[in-house]
Short mmCIF file of C-alpha atoms in Angstrom, two decimals:
data_model
loop_
_atom_site.label_atom_id
_atom_site.label_comp_id
_atom_site.label_asym_id
_atom_site.label_seq_id
_atom_site.Cartn_x
_atom_site.Cartn_y
_atom_site.Cartn_z
CA MET A 36 48.28 -32.05 -70.28
CA THR A 37 48.84 -34.62 -67.85
CA ARG A 38 46.74 -35.57 -64.74
CA GLU A 39 49.61 -34.71 -62.54
CA ALA A 40 50.59 -31.20 -64.33
CA LYS A 41 46.80 -30.37 -64.09
CA ARG A 42 46.99 -30.79 -60.03
CA MET A 43 50.22 -28.86 -59.55
CA LEU A 44 48.70 -26.05 -61.51
CA ARG A 45 45.71 -26.31 -59.33
CA ASN A 46 47.74 -25.93 -56.54
CA ILE A 47 49.75 -22.99 -57.61
CA ASN A 48 46.67 -21.38 -58.31
CA GLN A 49 45.17 -21.83 -54.77
CA ILE A 50 48.69 -20.55 -53.48
CA ARG A 51 48.10 -17.29 -55.50
CA ARG A 52 44.70 -16.63 -53.91
CA ASP A 53 46.37 -16.88 -50.60
CA ASP A 54 48.54 -14.40 -51.35
CA GLY A 55 48.62 -11.15 -48.63
CA VAL A 56 46.78 -13.33 -45.90
CA ALA A 57 49.85 -13.33 -43.67
CA LEU A 58 50.35 -9.69 -44.33
CA VAL A 59 46.92 -8.63 -42.93
CA MET A 60 47.39 -10.65 -40.20
CA ALA A 61 50.57 -9.34 -39.27
CA MET A 62 49.24 -6.06 -39.61
CA GLY A 63 46.05 -6.82 -37.55
CA ILE A 64 48.05 -8.15 -34.79
CA ALA A 65 50.47 -4.90 -34.68
CA LEU A 66 47.08 -2.76 -34.20
CA ILE A 67 46.06 -4.96 -31.54
CA GLY A 68 49.58 -4.75 -29.84
CA MET A 69 49.45 -0.70 -30.53
CA ALA A 70 46.02 -0.68 -28.92
CA VAL A 71 47.34 -2.67 -25.91
CA ALA A 72 50.23 -0.61 -25.71
CA ALA A 73 48.24 2.49 -25.74
CA VAL A 74 45.52 1.46 -23.01
CA VAL A 75 48.84 0.41 -20.99
CA VAL A 76 50.45 3.83 -21.25
CA THR A 77 47.30 5.55 -20.67
CA ALA A 78 46.72 3.64 -17.68
CA VAL A 79 50.02 4.07 -16.32
CA ILE A 80 49.98 8.06 -17.24
CA VAL A 81 46.70 8.09 -15.31
CA ALA A 82 47.96 6.03 -12.37
CA ALA A 83 51.05 8.42 -12.18
CA ASN A 84 48.89 11.28 -12.15
CA ASP A 85 46.91 9.93 -9.63
CA SER A 86 49.86 9.13 -7.67
CA GLY A 87 50.96 12.61 -8.13
CA ARG A 88 47.60 14.23 -7.10
CA ASP A 89 47.20 11.91 -3.98
CA ARG A 90 51.26 12.83 -3.25
CA VAL A 91 49.92 16.64 -3.18
CA ARG A 92 46.81 15.74 -1.29
CA THR A 93 48.83 13.73 1.30
CA VAL A 94 51.43 16.92 1.60
CA GLU A 95 48.72 19.57 1.55
CA VAL A 96 47.06 17.31 4.75
CA HIS A 97 49.96 17.17 6.38
CA ALA A 98 50.64 21.28 5.86
CA ALA A 99 47.18 22.30 6.93
CA GLU A 100 47.49 20.17 10.19
CA ALA A 101 50.81 21.40 10.82
CA ALA A 102 49.12 24.92 10.48
CA VAL A 103 46.32 24.08 12.82
CA ASP A 104 48.75 22.66 15.59
CA ALA A 105 50.99 25.70 15.40
CA THR A 106 48.07 27.94 16.07
CA MET A 107 46.83 25.81 18.93
CA SER A 108 50.22 26.34 20.20
CA ILE A 109 49.98 30.17 19.66
CA LEU A 110 47.10 30.45 21.50
CA GLN A 111 48.42 29.06 24.79
CA SER A 112 50.54 32.20 25.05
CA SER A 113 47.91 34.68 23.05
CA LEU A 114 44.95 35.20 21.15
CA PRO A 115 45.49 36.44 17.53
CA CYS A 116 42.83 38.52 16.17
CA PRO A 117 41.65 38.15 13.36
CA THR A 118 44.53 36.32 11.81
CA PRO A 119 46.92 34.46 13.18
CA ALA A 120 51.07 34.45 12.43
CA THR A 121 50.62 31.13 10.89
CA SER A 122 48.37 32.09 8.26
CA GLY A 123 50.01 32.59 4.59
CA LYS A 124 53.11 30.91 5.49
CA LEU A 125 55.02 27.65 3.70
CA TYR A 126 55.22 24.50 5.01
CA GLY A 127 57.58 21.97 3.73
CA ASP A 128 60.25 22.39 1.05
CA GLY A 129 60.99 21.54 -2.48
CA ALA A 130 57.74 19.03 -3.76
CA GLN A 131 56.63 18.83 -0.07
CA GLU A 132 55.92 22.56 0.04
CA ALA A 133 52.38 23.78 0.44
CA GLU A 134 50.87 27.47 1.25
CA VAL A 135 48.41 27.35 3.85
CA GLU A 136 46.11 30.29 4.97
CA VAL A 137 44.70 29.89 8.33
CA SER A 138 41.28 31.68 9.78
CA ILE A 139 40.31 31.54 13.25
CA SER A 140 36.26 32.18 14.26
CA TYR A 141 36.00 32.89 17.78
CA TYR A 142 32.95 32.20 20.23
CA ASP A 143 31.71 33.07 23.84
CA ASP A 144 28.56 31.97 25.85
CA ALA A 145 26.45 34.54 23.66
CA GLY A 146 27.61 33.70 19.92
CA ALA A 147 30.20 34.94 17.69
CA VAL A 148 33.17 37.30 18.81
CA GLY A 149 34.35 39.80 17.17
CA CYS A 150 37.63 41.53 16.39
CA THR A 151 38.40 45.61 16.80
CA SER A 152 41.27 47.03 16.02
CA GLY A 153 43.20 43.41 16.77
CA THR A 154 41.24 42.93 19.79
CA ALA A 155 38.64 40.37 20.89
CA ALA A 156 35.44 41.90 21.87
CA SER A 157 35.03 39.60 24.74
CA ILE A 158 36.98 36.66 26.07
CA PRO A 159 36.44 33.67 24.27
CA THR A 160 35.43 30.19 25.51
CA ARG A 161 36.06 28.43 22.52
CA ALA A 162 37.38 28.68 18.85
CA VAL A 163 37.15 27.15 15.35
CA ILE A 164 40.29 27.05 13.63
CA ARG A 165 40.69 26.46 9.73
CA ALA A 166 43.41 25.39 7.37
CA THR A 167 43.40 25.76 3.94
CA ALA A 168 46.56 24.23 2.23
CA THR A 169 47.59 24.53 -1.61
CA SER A 170 50.62 23.06 -3.21
CA ASP A 171 52.43 24.91 -5.66
CA VAL A 172 53.55 21.76 -7.72
CA THR A 173 52.10 21.19 -11.17
CA THR A 174 49.05 18.95 -11.46
CA VAL A 175 46.97 17.98 -14.26
CA GLY A 176 43.31 19.09 -13.92
CA VAL A 177 42.26 21.02 -11.29
CA PRO A 178 44.90 22.03 -8.42
CA PRO A 179 43.90 20.08 -5.24
CA VAL A 180 43.18 22.04 -1.98
CA ARG A 181 42.87 20.38 1.21
CA THR A 182 41.39 22.17 4.16
CA MET A 183 41.79 20.71 8.24
CA GLU A 184 39.26 22.18 11.17
CA THR A 185 39.66 21.82 14.45
CA GLU A 186 37.22 22.94 17.35
CA VAL A 187 39.18 23.80 20.72
CA ALA A 188 37.92 24.93 24.19
CA LEU A 189 39.87 27.85 25.51
CA ASP A 190 40.40 28.39 29.18
CA PRO A 191 42.05 31.65 30.23
CA VAL A 192 45.40 31.39 31.81
CA ARG A 193 45.74 34.49 33.77
CA ASN A 194 49.34 35.21 35.73
CA PRO A 195 49.18 34.43 39.27
CA GLY A 196 48.47 37.54 41.08
CA ALA A 197 44.82 36.99 41.56
CA ASN A 198 45.32 33.84 43.36
CA ALA A 199 48.62 34.22 45.09
CA ALA A 200 49.28 33.58 48.84
CA ILE A 201 51.29 36.77 49.26
CA PHE A 202 50.66 39.84 46.91
CA SER A 203 52.84 42.82 47.70
CA ALA A 204 52.35 46.05 45.84
CA ASN A 205 55.68 47.71 46.46
CA GLY A 206 58.32 45.11 47.42
CA PHE A 207 58.26 42.28 50.04
CA GLY A 208 59.55 42.89 53.33
CA ALA A 209 60.58 39.48 54.24
CA SER A 210 64.49 40.40 54.39
CA ASN A 211 64.18 39.97 58.25
CA ALA A 212 61.64 37.70 59.02
CA ASN A 213 63.25 34.41 60.68
CA LYS A 214 61.56 31.33 60.11
CA PHE A 215 59.71 32.58 57.27
CA THR A 216 57.85 29.94 55.88
CA VAL A 217 54.49 29.75 53.25
CA ARG A 218 52.86 26.53 52.66
CA ALA A 219 51.26 24.87 49.59
CA GLY A 220 47.78 24.35 49.73
CA ASP A 221 46.14 21.50 51.31
CA ASP A 222 45.48 20.50 47.55
CA GLY A 223 48.84 20.79 46.76
CA SER A 224 48.40 23.92 44.91
CA PRO A 225 51.54 26.35 44.81
CA ALA A 226 51.82 29.28 47.25
CA ASP A 227 52.77 31.83 44.99
CA VAL A 228 54.48 35.29 45.94
CA TRP A 229 53.63 38.11 44.09
CA VAL A 230 55.88 41.39 44.29
CA ASP A 231 54.27 43.96 41.51
CA ALA A 232 56.91 46.39 42.05
CA GLY A 233 60.22 47.01 44.07
CA ASN A 234 62.56 44.04 44.77
CA TRP A 235 62.85 40.95 47.06
CA VAL A 236 65.96 39.84 49.38
CA CYS A 237 65.28 36.60 50.60
CA GLY A 238 66.98 35.56 53.80
CA ALA A 239 68.80 38.31 54.68
CA GLY A 240 69.02 38.90 58.48
CA GLY A 241 66.72 35.61 58.62
CA THR A 242 67.71 31.95 58.96
CA GLY A 243 65.14 29.29 57.32
CA GLN A 244 63.40 31.23 54.71
CA ASN A 245 61.04 28.71 52.79
CA LEU A 246 58.67 29.09 50.14
CA TYR A 247 56.57 25.92 48.57
CA GLY A 248 55.77 27.66 45.43
CA ASN A 249 56.52 30.46 42.98
CA VAL A 250 58.29 33.43 43.31
CA TYR A 251 57.08 36.13 40.75
CA VAL A 252 59.12 39.71 40.90
CA VAL A 253 57.48 41.33 37.96
CA ALA A 254 59.11 45.03 38.06
CA GLY A 255 62.14 44.42 40.10
CA SER A 256 64.84 42.41 41.06
CA MET A 257 65.87 39.59 43.33
CA SER A 258 68.67 38.40 45.64
CA THR A 259 69.50 35.72 48.20
CA ALA A 260 71.30 35.76 51.64
CA GLN A 261 71.56 33.33 54.15
CA THR A 262 69.12 30.17 53.68
CA CYS A 263 66.66 30.68 50.68
CA ASN A 264 64.32 27.65 49.77
CA ILE A 265 62.41 27.63 46.93
CA GLU A 266 60.30 24.88 45.61
CA GLY A 267 58.86 26.14 42.20
CA ASP A 268 59.75 28.58 39.45
CA ILE A 269 61.59 31.83 39.78
CA TRP A 270 60.64 34.77 37.67
CA VAL A 271 62.70 38.03 37.99
CA LYS A 272 62.03 40.68 35.51
CA ASN A 273 65.20 42.33 36.07
CA ASN A 274 68.48 40.88 37.85
CA PHE A 275 69.00 37.98 40.19
CA THR A 276 71.89 37.76 42.36
CA VAL A 277 73.00 34.63 44.44
CA SER A 278 75.10 35.10 47.41
CA LYS A 279 73.84 31.97 49.31
CA SER A 280 71.91 29.45 47.30
CA PRO A 281 68.84 28.40 46.93
CA VAL A 282 67.63 24.79 47.00
CA VAL A 283 65.05 24.27 44.59
CA THR A 284 63.29 21.05 45.25
CA GLY A 285 60.24 21.33 43.02
CA SER A 286 59.38 21.90 39.08
CA GLY A 287 62.04 24.84 39.40
CA ASN A 288 62.07 26.74 36.20
CA LEU A 289 64.12 30.18 36.09
CA THR A 290 63.81 33.18 34.00
CA VAL A 291 65.92 36.25 34.36
CA GLY A 292 65.03 39.32 32.52
CA GLY A 293 68.50 40.93 33.42
CA ASP A 294 71.82 39.43 34.76
CA LEU A 295 72.39 36.27 36.66
CA VAL A 296 75.11 36.95 39.11
CA THR A 297 76.47 33.93 41.42
CA SER A 298 78.65 33.56 43.83
CA GLN A 299 77.33 30.03 45.20
CA SER A 300 76.42 27.41 43.16
CA LEU A 301 72.41 27.32 41.93
CA THR A 302 70.78 24.53 40.99
CA MET A 303 67.44 24.45 39.32
CA PRO A 304 65.88 20.83 38.28
CA GLY A 305 63.89 22.51 35.42
CA ALA A 306 64.89 24.91 32.67
CA ALA A 307 66.66 28.22 32.77
CA ARG A 308 65.99 31.24 30.47
CA LEU A 309 68.38 34.35 30.83
CA ALA A 310 68.34 37.56 28.86
CA ASN A 311 72.13 37.38 29.04
CA ALA A 312 75.18 34.71 29.47
CA ALA A 313 74.77 31.95 31.99
CA PRO A 314 77.51 32.48 34.91
CA SER A 315 79.67 29.88 36.00
CA GLY A 316 77.77 27.59 39.04
CA LEU A 317 74.36 27.30 37.47
CA TYR A 318 73.43 23.74 36.86
CA ALA A 319 69.82 23.25 35.27
CA ALA A 320 68.23 20.39 33.35
CA SER A 321 68.38 22.93 30.21
CA ILE A 322 70.18 26.44 30.01
CA THR A 323 69.15 28.84 26.97
CA ASP A 324 71.21 32.18 27.68
CA ASN A 325 71.89 35.27 25.65
CA LEU A 326 68.01 35.85 24.85
CA GLY A 327 67.70 39.45 25.35
CA PRO A 328 65.14 41.17 27.89
CA SER A 329 62.34 39.72 26.26
CA VAL A 330 62.83 36.47 27.43
CA ALA A 331 60.50 37.91 30.85
CA THR A 332 57.76 38.46 29.08
CA GLY A 333 54.31 36.91 29.92
CA TYR A 334 54.36 38.71 33.51
CA ALA A 335 54.13 42.06 34.18
CA SER A 336 53.07 44.60 36.94
CA VAL A 337 49.34 45.02 37.53
CA GLY A 338 49.37 48.31 38.77
CA GLY A 339 49.49 47.57 42.37
CA LEU A 340 46.90 46.88 45.03
CA PRO A 341 43.32 46.04 43.95
CA ARG A 342 41.15 48.84 44.95
CA LEU A 343 38.51 47.17 47.55
CA TYR A 344 36.36 50.11 48.32
CA TRP A 345 33.82 50.50 51.40
CA SER A 346 31.76 53.76 51.86
CA SER A 347 32.80 54.97 48.20
CA ALA A 348 30.36 54.86 45.35
CA THR A 349 33.23 53.05 43.25
CA THR A 350 32.94 49.16 43.19
CA PRO A 351 33.36 46.97 44.92
CA ASN A 352 31.89 48.55 47.96
CA LYS A 353 29.48 48.10 50.81
CA THR A 354 26.74 47.03 48.09
CA THR A 355 28.67 44.51 46.82
CA TRP A 356 28.84 42.52 50.13
CA ILE A 357 25.04 43.01 51.02
CA ASN A 358 24.68 41.61 47.25
CA GLU A 359 26.31 38.84 48.25
CA GLY A 360 24.00 37.59 51.11
CA PHE A 361 26.18 39.45 53.79
CA THR A 362 24.33 41.35 56.50
CA VAL A 363 25.93 44.35 57.70
CA LYS A 364 26.20 45.50 61.35
CA ASP A 365 27.46 48.42 62.79
CA THR A 366 30.13 49.02 66.13
CA ALA A 367 27.26 49.18 68.45
CA ALA A 368 26.62 45.34 67.33
CA MET A 369 29.85 44.55 67.80
CA THR A 370 29.98 45.88 71.00
CA THR A 371 27.20 43.97 72.14
CA LEU A 372 28.73 40.81 71.03
CA LEU A 373 32.14 41.53 72.66
CA GLY A 374 30.43 42.90 75.73
CA LYS A 375 33.02 45.51 75.86
CA ASN A 376 33.50 48.92 73.70
CA ALA A 377 34.36 47.74 70.38
CA CYS A 378 36.51 51.12 69.95
CA SER A 379 38.21 50.60 73.07
CA ASN A 380 42.56 50.87 72.89
CA ASN A 381 43.83 47.57 73.70
CA LEU A 382 40.80 45.64 73.69
CA SER A 383 40.96 42.35 75.40
CA VAL A 384 38.36 39.38 74.96
CA GLY A 385 37.64 35.72 74.96
CA SER A 386 40.16 33.31 75.62
CA GLU A 387 40.74 29.83 74.14
CA SER A 388 38.75 27.76 76.41
CA SER A 389 35.80 30.53 75.60
CA PRO A 390 35.90 32.07 72.95
CA ILE A 391 33.54 35.14 71.52
CA VAL A 392 31.21 33.04 69.26
CA PHE A 393 30.03 34.91 66.32
CA PRO A 394 26.38 34.21 64.97
CA THR A 395 25.59 32.06 62.05
CA GLY A 396 25.12 33.72 58.42
CA SER A 397 27.25 36.03 57.03
CA THR A 398 27.98 39.16 58.83
CA VAL A 399 30.13 42.01 57.97
CA TYR A 400 30.83 44.28 60.74
CA ASP A 401 31.20 48.23 59.74
CA LEU A 402 34.12 49.42 62.40
CA THR A 403 35.08 52.38 60.61
CA SER A 404 33.43 54.63 63.03
CA CYS A 405 36.29 53.79 65.53
CA GLY A 406 38.61 56.97 64.81
CA SER A 407 41.92 55.09 65.50
CA GLY A 408 40.86 51.62 63.88
CA LEU A 409 40.65 48.10 65.49
CA ARG A 410 43.08 48.35 68.45
CA LEU A 411 43.46 44.77 69.77
CA GLN A 412 45.11 43.41 72.78
CA LYS A 413 44.03 39.99 72.30
CA LEU A 414 40.69 38.52 70.87
CA TYR A 415 39.65 34.94 70.69
CA MET A 416 36.65 34.39 68.09
CA HIS A 417 34.82 31.29 66.99
CA LEU A 418 33.05 31.18 63.78
CA LYS A 419 30.15 29.71 62.83
CA GLY A 420 29.46 32.19 59.51
CA ASP A 421 31.89 33.84 57.28
CA VAL A 422 32.98 37.32 58.81
CA ALA A 423 34.30 40.64 57.78
CA LEU A 424 35.64 43.14 59.84
CA ILE A 425 36.18 46.54 57.78
CA MET A 426 38.20 49.30 59.85
CA SER A 427 40.24 52.10 59.50
CA GLU A 428 43.33 50.35 60.55
CA MET A 429 44.00 47.56 62.95
CA SER A 430 46.68 46.84 65.52
CA LEU A 431 47.17 43.75 67.49
CA THR A 432 49.77 43.70 70.14
CA ASN A 433 49.01 39.87 71.85
CA THR A 434 46.82 37.63 69.96
CA LEU A 435 43.97 37.03 67.38
CA ASN A 436 42.85 33.29 67.52
CA VAL A 437 40.16 32.05 65.22
CA THR A 438 38.73 28.70 65.27
CA THR A 439 35.58 27.58 63.40
CA ASP A 440 32.94 24.98 63.35
CA VAL A 441 33.21 22.32 60.49
CA LYS A 442 30.77 22.63 57.71
CA SER A 443 29.43 19.08 56.22
CA ASP A 444 31.71 19.12 53.48
CA GLY A 445 34.47 19.56 55.71
CA SER A 446 35.75 23.20 55.11
CA GLY A 447 35.27 25.97 57.62
CA TYR A 448 34.05 29.02 57.80
CA ARG A 449 36.13 32.22 56.72
CA LEU A 450 37.18 35.90 58.15
CA TRP A 451 38.28 39.12 56.08
CA LEU A 452 40.62 41.77 57.56
CA ILE A 453 39.83 44.79 55.60
CA VAL A 454 41.46 48.41 55.74
CA PRO A 455 39.21 49.57 52.35
CA TRP A 456 41.40 51.61 50.03
CA GLU A 457 40.05 55.14 50.96
CA TYR A 458 41.51 54.81 54.36
CA GLY A 459 44.92 54.48 53.04
CA SER A 460 46.98 57.15 51.61
CA GLY A 461 45.23 57.33 47.98
CA ASP A 462 48.75 57.19 46.39
CA PRO A 463 49.67 53.75 45.20
CA THR A 464 53.11 54.01 45.88
CA ASP A 465 52.66 55.56 49.36
CA CYS A 466 51.98 52.46 52.19
CA SER A 467 52.19 54.73 55.09
CA SER A 468 48.16 54.90 56.08
CA GLY A 469 45.84 52.51 57.14
CA GLY A 470 48.01 49.56 57.89
CA ILE A 471 47.42 46.35 59.60
CA ASP A 472 50.09 45.22 62.23
CA SER A 473 50.32 42.38 64.69
CA ASN A 474 53.90 43.74 66.27
CA ALA A 475 55.75 40.82 67.29
CA THR A 476 52.43 38.64 68.55
CA ALA A 477 50.79 35.97 66.79
CA LEU A 478 47.94 35.47 64.34
CA LYS A 479 46.52 32.17 64.70
CA VAL A 480 43.71 30.91 62.23
CA VAL A 481 43.05 27.22 63.01
CA SER A 482 42.21 24.76 60.04
CA PRO A 483 39.79 24.54 58.61
CA ALA A 484 38.94 28.46 59.27
CA SER A 485 40.93 30.63 56.80
CA VAL A 486 41.48 34.32 56.68
CA PHE A 487 42.02 37.46 53.81
CA ALA A 488 43.88 40.28 55.19
CA TYR A 489 43.70 43.11 52.94
CA SER A 490 45.37 46.77 53.74
CA PRO A 491 46.32 49.90 51.17
CA GLY A 492 49.05 50.26 54.12
CA VAL A 493 51.68 48.03 55.47
CA VAL A 494 50.73 44.48 56.53
CA SER A 495 52.86 43.43 59.19
CA LEU A 496 51.70 40.10 60.72
CA ASN A 497 53.40 36.79 61.79
CA PRO A 498 50.70 33.64 61.47
CA HIS A 499 51.70 30.97 63.57
CA ASP A 500 50.70 27.17 63.33
CA SER A 501 49.98 27.27 59.48
CA THR A 502 47.20 29.84 59.67
CA ARG A 503 45.74 29.39 55.86
CA GLY A 504 44.69 32.15 53.92
CA GLN A 505 45.68 34.97 51.60
CA ILE A 506 47.63 38.42 52.47
CA TYR A 507 47.52 41.33 50.50
CA GLY A 508 49.05 44.71 50.92
CA CYS A 509 50.68 47.90 49.55
CA SER A 510 53.77 46.56 51.19
CA VAL A 511 53.53 43.27 53.03
CA GLN A 512 56.18 42.62 55.63
CA PRO A 513 56.22 39.29 57.59
CA LYS A 514 57.47 39.06 60.97
CA ASN A 515 59.28 36.43 62.87
CA ASP A 516 58.02 32.79 62.95
CA PHE A 517 55.80 33.57 59.74
CA ASP A 518 53.85 30.67 59.08
CA LEU A 519 51.17 30.70 56.24
CA GLN A 520 49.73 27.65 54.49
CA TYR A 521 48.03 29.09 51.16
CA GLU A 522 44.19 28.87 50.75
CA PHE A 523 41.99 30.68 48.21
CA VAL A 524 39.76 32.81 50.16
CA GLY A 525 39.36 35.78 47.77
CA VAL A 526 36.83 38.54 48.38
CA PRO A 527 32.88 37.99 48.12
CA GLY A 528 31.66 39.38 44.57
CA VAL A 529 35.17 40.66 43.54
CA ASP A 530 37.02 39.19 40.52
CA LEU A 531 40.28 39.65 41.88
CA ALA A 532 41.74 38.42 38.64
CA GLU A 533 40.02 41.19 36.59
CA GLY A 534 41.97 43.96 38.43
CA THR A 535 45.01 41.94 39.43
CA SER A 536 46.19 39.86 36.58
CA SER A 537 46.24 39.82 32.88
CA ILE A 538 45.20 36.85 30.34
CA VAL A 539 49.00 35.50 29.33
CA GLY A 540 47.11 32.55 27.31
CA PHE A 541 44.64 29.38 27.37
CA ASP A 542 44.70 25.91 28.05
CA VAL A 543 43.51 24.65 24.95
CA GLU A 544 41.39 21.53 24.49
CA ILE A 545 40.63 20.00 21.54
CA ALA A 546 37.06 19.14 20.85
CA TYR A 547 37.42 17.53 17.09
CA LYS A 548 40.18 17.92 14.53
CA ARG A 549 39.01 16.57 11.08
CA GLU A 550 39.85 17.37 7.10
CA VAL A 551 36.54 18.85 5.73
CA SER A 552 37.41 19.15 2.18
#
């Protein structure tokens, strides 16, 4: 064998020894590719699953927050106890849908507030709302559940009966009052008129009736005649008939629970919400009609005039005033102060330049021993402290003029003219006894003095020169040249809101809102 042949044989043998290496390398490369592919696929699946779970979590968070917001909205008009209507609802749709369970825990200054038969045991001052959302979308692993929590401060909102400039339990007799004006307070607070039962004809028989506040006719109807200017909301339980158009220059929302009838155009700057069809001639920023009688909810009759007693064991009474720091004096003390018998008929005391100066401190004069009540021809009085006159009735045939010292904060002292409940008829619908009547003469309470007049009978007054204060009566019947500026006076030691108004919702202020799980 030649040398060349031997060399070729060696090369062939070497090639045979290398057989299969390429195949092994190819298989190795394939296995590596498969492993890489598996890793990539796994990563993609994990990322997809994570993305899906993140989407579900996001949906749940938004659903839970929506439920919290909806619950806070409910709190503005009611107090769901123990479970709000928002609980168990589905939020969103399709892949964006989640079911949310909502719970509310209430607290007052003493601690937790429980619920009994759907009613909170006390008025809460704060609430903690928790909303837990669960999605119906199938996910890998344990389904995510997200919870939102918020704490809110609750400030009760009451209907305006207690703080009205005028509270008339049975109709409102301003029909024949010429130049009738009720002005807003110094701080801009609206001078509301609350008619707890019966009707009001605004402007009938008179001219220039102006109200710078809201009107609430909560159990009757309202109509207009002649000039009736109202700045604020008009809320009427039953029918509202417009024969002369009110000119509403304030926020001006309108709510009518019966028919709205217009023979003149009516323009409301705010929203009109009507139980029945809107008539032609109604113009408003928005009109929603055919809502049914339930549109007139949120305000209701509070059962007539709040009861203010004196000699009765029922509170509030004489003891209430004493507990509030008032000194009670009798008719003899009043006689000494006036220099004339306090029980005289047509009592005339003082003058504009020389008024009767009442003593410092808080004083109640009990004049109920005057069988025919306080019967004034005129009385000029100057206040150096708060003064209350308690009597069986009151008549004024000339002038009651009230001035005051000015306190360091710029305010003045207050006068109460009160005929207690026990001197009325005893029937909340009968206004025939225990009235306060000024005939056609003037009541002048000069700023910064203020007055609170109360009677279980007819209160027939004609404040002049922007007399400041409030008037509460079984039937309030203003007379000509009536000019009252609203100033909250109230009654010492008495929460008028407790007896004369109901909570219609809450001001809701968020302390925090956060995701807790």
